[in-house]
PDB file of C-alpha atoms in Angstrom:
ATOM      1  CA  UNK A 125     126.511   3.624  18.139  1.00 56.00           C
ATOM      2  CA  UNK A 126     126.939   0.724  16.435  1.00 64.00           C
ATOM      3  CA  UNK A 127     127.412  -2.719  18.176  1.00 63.00           C
ATOM      4  CA  UNK A 128     129.380  -4.857  16.516  1.00 66.00           C
ATOM      5  CA  UNK A 129     128.078  -8.535  16.612  1.00 68.00           C
ATOM      6  CA  UNK A 130     129.915 -11.761  17.392  1.00 71.00           C
ATOM      7  CA  UNK A 131     129.244 -14.211  14.934  1.00 67.00           C
ATOM      8  CA  UNK A 132     129.104 -17.468  16.931  1.00 69.00           C
ATOM      9  CA  UNK A 133     131.650 -20.097  16.736  1.00 70.00           C
ATOM     10  CA  UNK A 134     131.513 -23.536  16.704  1.00 67.00           C
ATOM     11  CA  UNK A 135     132.733 -25.494  19.540  1.00 68.00           C
ATOM     12  CA  UNK A 136     134.749 -28.011  18.293  1.00 65.00           C
ATOM     13  CA  UNK A 137     136.739 -30.002  20.792  1.00 66.00           C
ATOM     14  CA  UNK A 138     133.032 -31.954  22.031  1.00 77.00           C
ATOM     15  CA  UNK A 139     134.130 -33.168  18.049  1.00 78.00           C
ATOM     16  CA  UNK A 140     137.461 -34.407  18.592  1.00 79.00           C
ATOM     17  CA  UNK A 141     135.236 -36.242  21.675  1.00 82.00           C
ATOM     18  CA  UNK A 142     133.027 -38.047  19.391  1.00 85.00           C
ATOM     19  CA  UNK A 143     135.504 -38.819  16.860  1.00 86.00           C
ATOM     20  CA  UNK A 144     137.745 -40.809  19.198  1.00 87.00           C
ATOM     21  CA  UNK A 145     134.693 -43.332  20.934  1.00 88.00           C
ATOM     22  CA  UNK A 146     133.444 -43.591  17.039  1.00 89.00           C
ATOM     23  CA  UNK A 147     137.280 -44.973  16.723  1.00 89.00           C
ATOM     24  CA  UNK A 148     136.967 -46.879  19.627  1.00 90.00           C
ATOM     25  CA  UNK A 149     133.682 -48.389  19.347  1.00 88.00           C
ATOM     26  CA  UNK A 150     134.713 -48.991  15.983  1.00 86.00           C
ATOM     27  CA  UNK A 151     137.563 -50.864  17.376  1.00 85.00           C
ATOM     28  CA  UNK A 152     136.715 -52.427  20.205  1.00 86.00           C
ATOM     29  CA  UNK A 153     133.668 -54.199  18.205  1.00 87.00           C
ATOM     30  CA  UNK A 154     135.363 -54.871  14.629  1.00 83.00           C
ATOM     31  CA  UNK A 155     136.134 -58.900  14.050  1.00 79.00           C
ATOM     32  CA  UNK A 156     139.272 -60.062  12.585  1.00 75.00           C
ATOM     33  CA  UNK A 157     138.870 -62.845  11.091  1.00 71.00           C
ATOM     34  CA  UNK A 158     141.851 -65.567  11.334  1.00 68.00           C
ATOM     35  CA  UNK A 159     143.721 -66.278   8.763  1.00 64.00           C
ATOM     36  CA  UNK A 160     142.458 -69.858   7.324  1.00 65.00           C
ATOM     37  CA  UNK A 161     144.095 -72.322   5.445  1.00 63.00           C
ATOM     38  CA  UNK A 162     145.509 -75.356   4.905  1.00 63.00           C
ATOM     39  CA  UNK A 163     147.760 -77.471   7.547  1.00 64.00           C
ATOM     40  CA  UNK A 164     151.224 -78.524   5.916  1.00 63.00           C
ATOM     41  CA  UNK A 165     154.330 -79.167   7.452  1.00 64.00           C
ATOM     42  CA  UNK A 166     157.029 -78.166   5.231  1.00 62.00           C
ATOM     43  CA  UNK A 167     159.993 -80.097   4.698  1.00 63.00           C
ATOM     44  CA  UNK A 168     163.462 -79.070   6.383  1.00 69.00           C
ATOM     45  CA  UNK A 169     166.467 -77.581   4.725  1.00 72.00           C
ATOM     46  CA  UNK A 170     168.953 -79.953   3.856  1.00 72.00           C
ATOM     47  CA  UNK A 171     172.046 -80.047   5.580  1.00 70.00           C
ATOM     48  CA  UNK A 172     175.471 -79.090   3.903  1.00 75.00           C
ATOM     49  CA  UNK A 173     176.990 -81.818   2.210  1.00 72.00           C
ATOM     50  CA  UNK A 174     173.985 -83.861   2.154  1.00 70.00           C
ATOM     51  CA  UNK A 175     171.985 -85.228  -0.393  1.00 71.00           C
ATOM     52  CA  UNK A 176     168.828 -84.412   0.482  1.00 70.00           C
ATOM     53  CA  UNK A 177     167.063 -85.332  -3.234  1.00 72.00           C
ATOM     54  CA  UNK A 178     167.275 -89.039  -4.223  1.00 73.00           C
ATOM     55  CA  UNK A 179     165.844 -89.858  -7.616  1.00 76.00           C
ATOM     56  CA  UNK A 180     162.332 -91.743  -6.766  1.00 76.00           C
ATOM     57  CA  UNK A 181     161.316 -94.963  -8.087  1.00 81.00           C
ATOM     58  CA  UNK A 182     158.100 -94.250 -10.626  1.00 84.00           C
ATOM     59  CA  UNK A 183     156.065 -96.639  -9.336  1.00 84.00           C
ATOM     60  CA  UNK A 184     156.328 -94.339  -5.695  1.00 87.00           C
ATOM     61  CA  UNK A 185     154.288 -91.589  -7.179  1.00 89.00           C
ATOM     62  CA  UNK A 186     151.383 -91.177  -7.721  1.00 91.00           C
ATOM     63  CA  UNK A 187     150.073 -88.714 -10.241  1.00 92.00           C
ATOM     64  CA  UNK A 188     146.774 -86.472  -9.832  1.00 93.00           C
ATOM     65  CA  UNK A 189     146.616 -83.575 -12.709  1.00 92.00           C
ATOM     66  CA  UNK A 190     143.790 -80.876 -12.113  1.00 92.00           C
ATOM     67  CA  UNK A 191     143.435 -79.464 -15.437  1.00 89.00           C
ATOM     68  CA  UNK A 192     142.076 -76.297 -16.713  1.00 88.00           C
ATOM     69  CA  UNK A 193     138.341 -78.243 -17.750  1.00 91.00           C
ATOM     70  CA  UNK A 194     138.234 -78.931 -13.857  1.00 92.00           C
ATOM     71  CA  UNK A 195     139.098 -82.308 -14.713  1.00 92.00           C
ATOM     72  CA  UNK A 196     140.936 -84.278 -12.378  1.00 93.00           C
ATOM     73  CA  UNK A 197     143.103 -87.477 -14.277  1.00 93.00           C
ATOM     74  CA  UNK A 198     144.347 -89.572 -12.173  1.00 91.00           C
ATOM     75  CA  UNK A 199     147.684 -91.420 -14.358  1.00 87.00           C
ATOM     76  CA  UNK A 200     145.877 -89.900 -17.452  1.00 84.00           C
ATOM     77  CA  UNK A 201     142.519 -91.287 -16.259  1.00 90.00           C
ATOM     78  CA  UNK A 202     139.981 -89.241 -15.887  1.00 91.00           C
ATOM     79  CA  UNK A 203     138.470 -89.583 -12.332  1.00 93.00           C
ATOM     80  CA  UNK A 204     135.119 -88.107 -10.018  1.00 94.00           C
ATOM     81  CA  UNK A 205     136.071 -86.473  -7.024  1.00 92.00           C
ATOM     82  CA  UNK A 206     134.265 -89.187  -5.124  1.00 93.00           C
ATOM     83  CA  UNK A 207     137.107 -91.546  -6.715  1.00 94.00           C
ATOM     84  CA  UNK A 208     140.222 -90.029  -5.269  1.00 94.00           C
ATOM     85  CA  UNK A 209     140.221 -90.867  -1.625  1.00 93.00           C
ATOM     86  CA  UNK A 210     140.051 -94.559  -2.480  1.00 92.00           C
ATOM     87  CA  UNK A 211     142.460 -95.132  -5.425  1.00 92.00           C
ATOM     88  CA  UNK A 212     145.227 -92.791  -3.231  1.00 92.00           C
ATOM     89  CA  UNK A 213     144.279 -95.201  -0.582  1.00 92.00           C
ATOM     90  CA  UNK A 214     145.308 -98.418  -2.570  1.00 91.00           C
ATOM     91  CA  UNK A 215     148.693 -95.979  -4.126  1.00 90.00           C
ATOM     92  CA  UNK A 216     149.639 -95.249  -0.111  1.00 91.00           C
ATOM     93  CA  UNK A 217     149.064 -98.850   1.186  1.00 89.00           C
ATOM     94  CA  UNK A 218     150.309-101.533  -1.702  1.00 87.00           C
ATOM     95  CA  UNK A 219     153.130-102.853   0.125  1.00 80.00           C
ATOM     96  CA  UNK A 220     154.226-103.237  -2.959  1.00 80.00           C
ATOM     97  CA  UNK A 221     157.660-104.819  -2.142  1.00 80.00           C
ATOM     98  CA  UNK A 222     155.689-106.671   0.702  1.00 80.00           C
ATOM     99  CA  UNK A 223     157.774-106.220   3.578  1.00 82.00           C
ATOM    100  CA  UNK A 224     155.081-103.717   5.250  1.00 82.00           C
ATOM    101  CA  UNK A 225     153.830-106.000   8.086  1.00 85.00           C
ATOM    102  CA  UNK A 226     150.589-103.599   8.583  1.00 85.00           C
ATOM    103  CA  UNK A 227     150.102-102.732   5.176  1.00 85.00           C
ATOM    104  CA  UNK A 228     146.982-104.254   3.382  1.00 83.00           C
ATOM    105  CA  UNK A 229     147.270-104.223  -0.494  1.00 80.00           C
ATOM    106  CA  UNK A 230     147.135-105.790  -2.982  1.00 83.00           C
ATOM    107  CA  UNK A 231     151.029-105.885  -4.013  1.00 83.00           C
ATOM    108  CA  UNK A 232     150.580-104.019  -7.030  1.00 82.00           C
ATOM    109  CA  UNK A 233     153.486-104.109  -9.685  1.00 80.00           C
ATOM    110  CA  UNK A 234     152.424-100.057 -10.573  1.00 81.00           C
ATOM    111  CA  UNK A 235     152.121 -98.545  -7.368  1.00 83.00           C
ATOM    112  CA  UNK A 236     153.732 -97.725  -4.179  1.00 86.00           C
ATOM    113  CA  UNK A 237     156.208-100.231  -2.350  1.00 87.00           C
ATOM    114  CA  UNK A 238     155.859 -99.226   1.205  1.00 87.00           C
ATOM    115  CA  UNK A 239     154.154 -95.948   2.273  1.00 89.00           C
ATOM    116  CA  UNK A 240     157.105 -94.196   3.504  1.00 87.00           C
ATOM    117  CA  UNK A 241     158.471 -94.313  -0.235  1.00 87.00           C
ATOM    118  CA  UNK A 242     154.585 -92.754  -1.495  1.00 89.00           C
ATOM    119  CA  UNK A 243     154.356 -89.885  -2.216  1.00 89.00           C
ATOM    120  CA  UNK A 244     151.715 -88.048  -4.095  1.00 91.00           C
ATOM    121  CA  UNK A 245     152.192 -85.224  -7.039  1.00 90.00           C
ATOM    122  CA  UNK A 246     149.579 -83.250  -7.206  1.00 91.00           C
ATOM    123  CA  UNK A 247     149.378 -80.325 -10.390  1.00 91.00           C
ATOM    124  CA  UNK A 248     146.671 -78.005 -10.864  1.00 90.00           C
ATOM    125  CA  UNK A 249     146.469 -75.763 -14.396  1.00 88.00           C
ATOM    126  CA  UNK A 250     146.456 -72.221 -14.725  1.00 86.00           C
ATOM    127  CA  UNK A 251     143.044 -71.776 -15.118  1.00 88.00           C
ATOM    128  CA  UNK A 252     142.008 -74.452 -12.511  1.00 89.00           C
ATOM    129  CA  UNK A 253     139.469 -73.299  -9.898  1.00 90.00           C
ATOM    130  CA  UNK A 254     140.660 -73.308  -6.262  1.00 88.00           C
ATOM    131  CA  UNK A 255     137.456 -74.722  -4.929  1.00 91.00           C
ATOM    132  CA  UNK A 256     138.204 -77.830  -6.591  1.00 93.00           C
ATOM    133  CA  UNK A 257     141.790 -77.756  -6.241  1.00 91.00           C
ATOM    134  CA  UNK A 258     140.988 -77.805  -2.288  1.00 90.00           C
ATOM    135  CA  UNK A 259     138.254 -80.623  -2.575  1.00 93.00           C
ATOM    136  CA  UNK A 260     140.915 -82.706  -3.699  1.00 93.00           C
ATOM    137  CA  UNK A 261     143.286 -81.474  -0.855  1.00 91.00           C
ATOM    138  CA  UNK A 262     140.447 -83.397   1.194  1.00 92.00           C
ATOM    139  CA  UNK A 263     140.042 -86.358  -0.136  1.00 94.00           C
ATOM    140  CA  UNK A 264     143.649 -86.411  -0.171  1.00 93.00           C
ATOM    141  CA  UNK A 265     144.159 -85.732   3.949  1.00 92.00           C
ATOM    142  CA  UNK A 266     141.070 -87.595   4.048  1.00 93.00           C
ATOM    143  CA  UNK A 267     142.647 -90.869   2.594  1.00 93.00           C
ATOM    144  CA  UNK A 268     145.751 -90.642   4.639  1.00 92.00           C
ATOM    145  CA  UNK A 269     143.640 -90.004   7.942  1.00 93.00           C
ATOM    146  CA  UNK A 270     142.023 -92.989   7.544  1.00 93.00           C
ATOM    147  CA  UNK A 271     144.630 -94.838   6.691  1.00 92.00           C
ATOM    148  CA  UNK A 272     146.564 -93.681   9.977  1.00 91.00           C
ATOM    149  CA  UNK A 273     143.327 -94.335  12.004  1.00 92.00           C
ATOM    150  CA  UNK A 274     143.068 -98.051  10.679  1.00 91.00           C
ATOM    151  CA  UNK A 275     146.751 -98.350  11.684  1.00 91.00           C
ATOM    152  CA  UNK A 276     145.948 -96.941  15.111  1.00 91.00           C
ATOM    153  CA  UNK A 277     143.661 -99.487  16.373  1.00 91.00           C
ATOM    154  CA  UNK A 278     145.200-102.170  14.838  1.00 91.00           C
ATOM    155  CA  UNK A 279     148.071-100.742  16.593  1.00 89.00           C
ATOM    156  CA  UNK A 280     147.704 -99.538  19.596  1.00 90.00           C
ATOM    157  CA  UNK A 281     143.760-100.420  19.685  1.00 91.00           C
ATOM    158  CA  UNK A 282     143.266 -96.570  20.697  1.00 87.00           C
ATOM    159  CA  UNK A 283     141.586 -94.046  18.408  1.00 86.00           C
ATOM    160  CA  UNK A 284     143.696 -90.813  17.221  1.00 83.00           C
ATOM    161  CA  UNK A 285     142.408 -88.420  19.678  1.00 86.00           C
ATOM    162  CA  UNK A 286     143.587 -90.976  22.753  1.00 87.00           C
ATOM    163  CA  UNK A 287     147.363 -91.630  21.387  1.00 86.00           C
ATOM    164  CA  UNK A 288     149.821 -90.019  23.228  1.00 89.00           C
ATOM    165  CA  UNK A 289     152.687 -88.301  21.289  1.00 90.00           C
ATOM    166  CA  UNK A 290     154.614 -90.944  20.957  1.00 92.00           C
ATOM    167  CA  UNK A 291     152.642 -93.511  19.168  1.00 90.00           C
ATOM    168  CA  UNK A 292     151.250 -90.675  17.894  1.00 90.00           C
ATOM    169  CA  UNK A 293     154.527 -90.313  16.128  1.00 91.00           C
ATOM    170  CA  UNK A 294     154.774 -93.547  15.263  1.00 91.00           C
ATOM    171  CA  UNK A 295     151.260 -93.565  13.205  1.00 90.00           C
ATOM    172  CA  UNK A 296     152.492 -90.818  11.332  1.00 91.00           C
ATOM    173  CA  UNK A 297     155.952 -92.315  10.630  1.00 90.00           C
ATOM    174  CA  UNK A 298     154.652 -95.552   9.504  1.00 90.00           C
ATOM    175  CA  UNK A 299     151.575 -93.385   6.926  1.00 91.00           C
ATOM    176  CA  UNK A 300     153.788 -90.060   6.430  1.00 90.00           C
ATOM    177  CA  UNK A 301     152.314 -87.774   4.129  1.00 89.00           C
ATOM    178  CA  UNK A 302     154.027 -86.826   1.467  1.00 87.00           C
ATOM    179  CA  UNK A 303     152.587 -84.183  -0.914  1.00 87.00           C
ATOM    180  CA  UNK A 304     154.487 -82.673  -3.872  1.00 85.00           C
ATOM    181  CA  UNK A 305     152.455 -79.223  -5.772  1.00 84.00           C
ATOM    182  CA  UNK A 306     153.175 -77.412  -8.911  1.00 79.00           C
ATOM    183  CA  UNK A 307     151.475 -75.859 -10.960  1.00 71.00           C
ATOM    184  CA  UNK A 308     151.450 -76.825 -14.721  1.00 72.00           C
ATOM    185  CA  UNK A 309     153.403 -74.499 -17.231  1.00 58.00           C
ATOM    186  CA  UNK A 310     151.123 -73.643 -19.869  1.00 60.00           C
ATOM    187  CA  UNK A 311     152.647 -73.758 -23.724  1.00 52.00           C
ATOM    188  CA  UNK A 312     151.008 -71.349 -25.358  1.00 51.00           C
TER     189      UNK A 312
END
């Protein structure tokens, strides 16, 4: 008489439990990084029937170009990164038409007429390094922040953090952040 041997079987029920527990463990312990970026308010759509694109006076546009050689050019002059903030502040706060009561500019003929009319055009080449582009953006943001901070201290005798919502809106209206960004088209 022959005895039949039963082949040993593997209990697969506990493997599914272990796989489920590992899945739960990794879902709970994994951190998902939040997206980081540059906070900018996009312009509103133009209402139908209105003309929203007025031609700009050339003096109200500060042209900044970051070329493929990682050089920063402001109005065709090569500048360093540390010069960007000062040049932007002088351009924005120029008071070219003499009507800005809170501006401290030199009233130059080749700079903006008022902070509300000042537009910064930032262009970059196809091979501009992202790090440099962000650094230039940071310098422009610092320029606006410093102008707004000085305005808040002069008008309200407060730091920007201590302003009410209405006061903060007035500060932003006094120095609106108007930035035009574009990638330069390469002609090959």
